[in-house]
């Protein structure tokens, strides 16, 4: 019986000595993984153009030839503005590029991606603004003779690039979809 008591005591003693508290190491802050569903496409028709947009968004006319495609879940929107070309194409392009590059003060980088679709007479560029700028994306498209459409993405929150990157990427994909499905009207 003494041997059983001695073995039990040794096991208990070993367990007590082996139970030490682990040093507390600060754990990194968790980041939410934001995923947004892929919506079906709806058609926006105006007197000058049409395009398809994400049905999860709300499209509305904001005034004379100005449109907003709102994404309430993301607290963001794509703002569009249409202008007729009246011998001022180079001025419209320069203004659009200037607006995009005004974000350079806060941006880490601005990536310009040209877009050319000669079959549909759509020419333009998408500007991806990386960093804590007010707008994460800007674009313009034109047929170079009559129509000029500009757009930009804004969020209704203070820009923090790391936090809004998933939403900004989602809206950039939607902008690409708008540009690719855009059709001018005569």
XYZ file of C-alpha atoms in Angstrom:
186
model
C 0.000 0.000 0.000
C 2.872 2.309 0.717
C 4.163 1.874 -2.829
C 0.800 2.923 -4.299
C 0.724 5.980 -2.034
C 4.287 6.864 -2.994
C 3.564 6.534 -6.751
C 0.398 8.626 -6.359
C 2.312 11.281 -4.437
C 5.063 11.402 -7.116
C 2.510 11.756 -9.918
C 0.708 14.510 -8.049
C 4.008 16.254 -7.235
C 5.102 16.086 -10.893
C 1.799 17.497 -12.054
C 1.953 20.396 -9.622
C 5.520 21.280 -10.595
C 4.827 20.980 -14.330
C 1.843 23.332 -14.254
C 3.393 26.721 -14.830
C 1.673 29.736 -16.246
C 2.654 30.560 -19.785
C 4.091 34.026 -20.200
C 1.493 36.391 -21.588
C 2.323 37.427 -25.109
C 0.189 40.106 -26.704
C -1.864 38.658 -29.514
C -2.245 40.570 -32.760
C -5.546 42.347 -33.296
C -7.948 40.321 -35.363
C -9.042 41.728 -38.690
C -12.425 41.004 -40.111
C -12.501 39.234 -43.418
C -14.965 41.164 -45.522
C -16.563 39.328 -48.389
C -19.342 40.749 -50.492
C -21.772 38.718 -52.597
C -21.647 38.913 -56.349
C -24.873 40.592 -57.405
C -26.884 40.112 -60.555
C -26.756 42.844 -63.157
C -29.356 45.543 -63.706
C -29.498 47.951 -66.626
C -29.249 51.730 -66.287
C -30.663 53.579 -69.307
C -30.174 57.286 -69.877
C -30.751 59.397 -72.971
C -26.994 59.353 -73.761
C -25.741 55.932 -72.659
C -26.611 52.670 -70.970
C -24.658 50.173 -68.894
C -25.123 47.277 -66.533
C -24.491 47.680 -62.819
C -24.602 45.526 -59.706
C -28.205 44.974 -58.536
C -27.045 45.052 -54.908
C -26.441 48.785 -55.419
C -29.002 51.568 -55.690
C -28.765 53.735 -58.819
C -30.297 57.187 -58.775
C -30.246 60.411 -60.750
C -28.681 63.228 -58.694
C -29.301 66.119 -60.975
C -28.699 67.040 -64.555
C -26.654 64.127 -65.938
C -25.155 63.180 -62.565
C -25.777 59.723 -61.124
C -24.973 57.906 -57.908
C -24.674 54.155 -57.539
C -24.835 53.634 -53.771
C -23.614 50.608 -51.829
C -25.207 51.081 -48.365
C -23.658 47.906 -46.914
C -20.173 49.222 -47.746
C -20.946 52.847 -46.926
C -19.670 53.825 -50.343
C -20.786 54.991 -53.761
C -19.745 55.439 -57.358
C -20.489 58.972 -58.562
C -20.943 59.458 -62.311
C -21.077 62.636 -64.349
C -21.872 62.894 -68.063
C -20.869 65.733 -70.382
C -21.387 66.347 -74.084
C -18.167 67.038 -75.980
C -18.233 70.444 -77.596
C -14.726 70.869 -78.998
C -13.348 70.469 -75.478
C -12.264 66.817 -75.371
C -8.658 67.517 -74.382
C -9.852 69.874 -71.609
C -12.279 67.217 -70.270
C -9.540 64.558 -70.296
C -7.051 66.901 -68.608
C -9.610 67.843 -65.930
C -10.396 64.191 -65.281
C -6.720 63.262 -64.959
C -6.042 66.305 -62.768
C -8.855 65.277 -60.397
C -7.389 61.785 -60.197
C -3.875 62.996 -59.498
C -5.033 65.523 -56.869
C -5.202 62.498 -54.569
C -1.451 61.982 -54.980
C -0.726 63.956 -51.794
C -2.436 61.294 -49.662
C -1.968 58.315 -51.981
C 0.892 55.846 -51.847
C 0.552 55.169 -55.561
C -1.801 55.833 -58.482
C -2.028 53.151 -61.141
C -3.449 54.271 -64.484
C -5.030 51.488 -66.527
C -6.040 52.464 -70.089
C -9.232 51.064 -71.628
C -9.783 50.759 -75.382
C -12.785 49.172 -77.125
C -12.803 50.397 -80.744
C -15.867 48.278 -81.691
C -18.049 50.206 -79.216
C -16.044 53.451 -79.504
C -15.116 53.484 -75.829
C -11.748 54.906 -74.850
C -10.609 55.919 -71.402
C -8.681 55.094 -68.265
C -9.221 53.756 -64.766
C -7.095 55.247 -61.981
C -6.572 53.008 -58.967
C -5.595 55.151 -56.000
C -3.653 53.201 -53.368
C -3.358 54.642 -49.882
C -5.440 56.769 -47.534
C -6.857 59.062 -50.220
C -10.444 60.307 -50.257
C -11.273 58.422 -53.480
C -9.946 54.934 -54.199
C -10.836 54.892 -57.904
C -11.478 57.384 -60.663
C -12.192 56.823 -64.333
C -13.241 58.490 -67.538
C -14.529 57.085 -70.830
C -15.368 58.776 -74.093
C -16.212 58.060 -77.710
C -13.887 60.991 -78.556
C -16.517 62.874 -80.551
C -19.761 63.319 -78.568
C -19.842 61.629 -75.166
C -17.720 61.919 -72.005
C -18.435 60.070 -68.736
C -16.411 60.363 -65.528
C -16.761 58.426 -62.317
C -15.216 58.164 -58.883
C -15.535 56.004 -55.789
C -16.005 57.581 -52.386
C -16.687 56.073 -48.981
C -18.746 57.781 -46.288
C -16.046 57.112 -43.704
C -12.558 58.401 -42.986
C -10.229 56.658 -45.452
C -8.117 53.879 -43.979
C -6.771 51.942 -46.934
C -6.225 48.666 -45.084
C -9.778 48.658 -43.740
C -11.589 49.606 -46.939
C -9.410 47.630 -49.363
C -11.918 44.747 -49.780
C -14.753 47.184 -50.491
C -12.560 49.342 -52.747
C -11.536 46.275 -54.776
C -15.178 45.196 -55.057
C -16.209 48.629 -56.357
C -13.270 48.710 -58.797
C -14.566 45.437 -60.263
C -18.016 46.998 -60.558
C -16.474 50.010 -62.339
C -14.772 47.659 -64.792
C -18.169 46.037 -65.375
C -19.754 49.442 -65.993
C -17.033 50.390 -68.490
C -17.196 47.026 -70.284
C -21.000 47.120 -70.673
C -21.235 50.847 -71.485
C -22.982 51.654 -74.789
C -23.334 55.143 -76.212
C -26.605 56.288 -77.724
C -26.692 58.323 -80.919
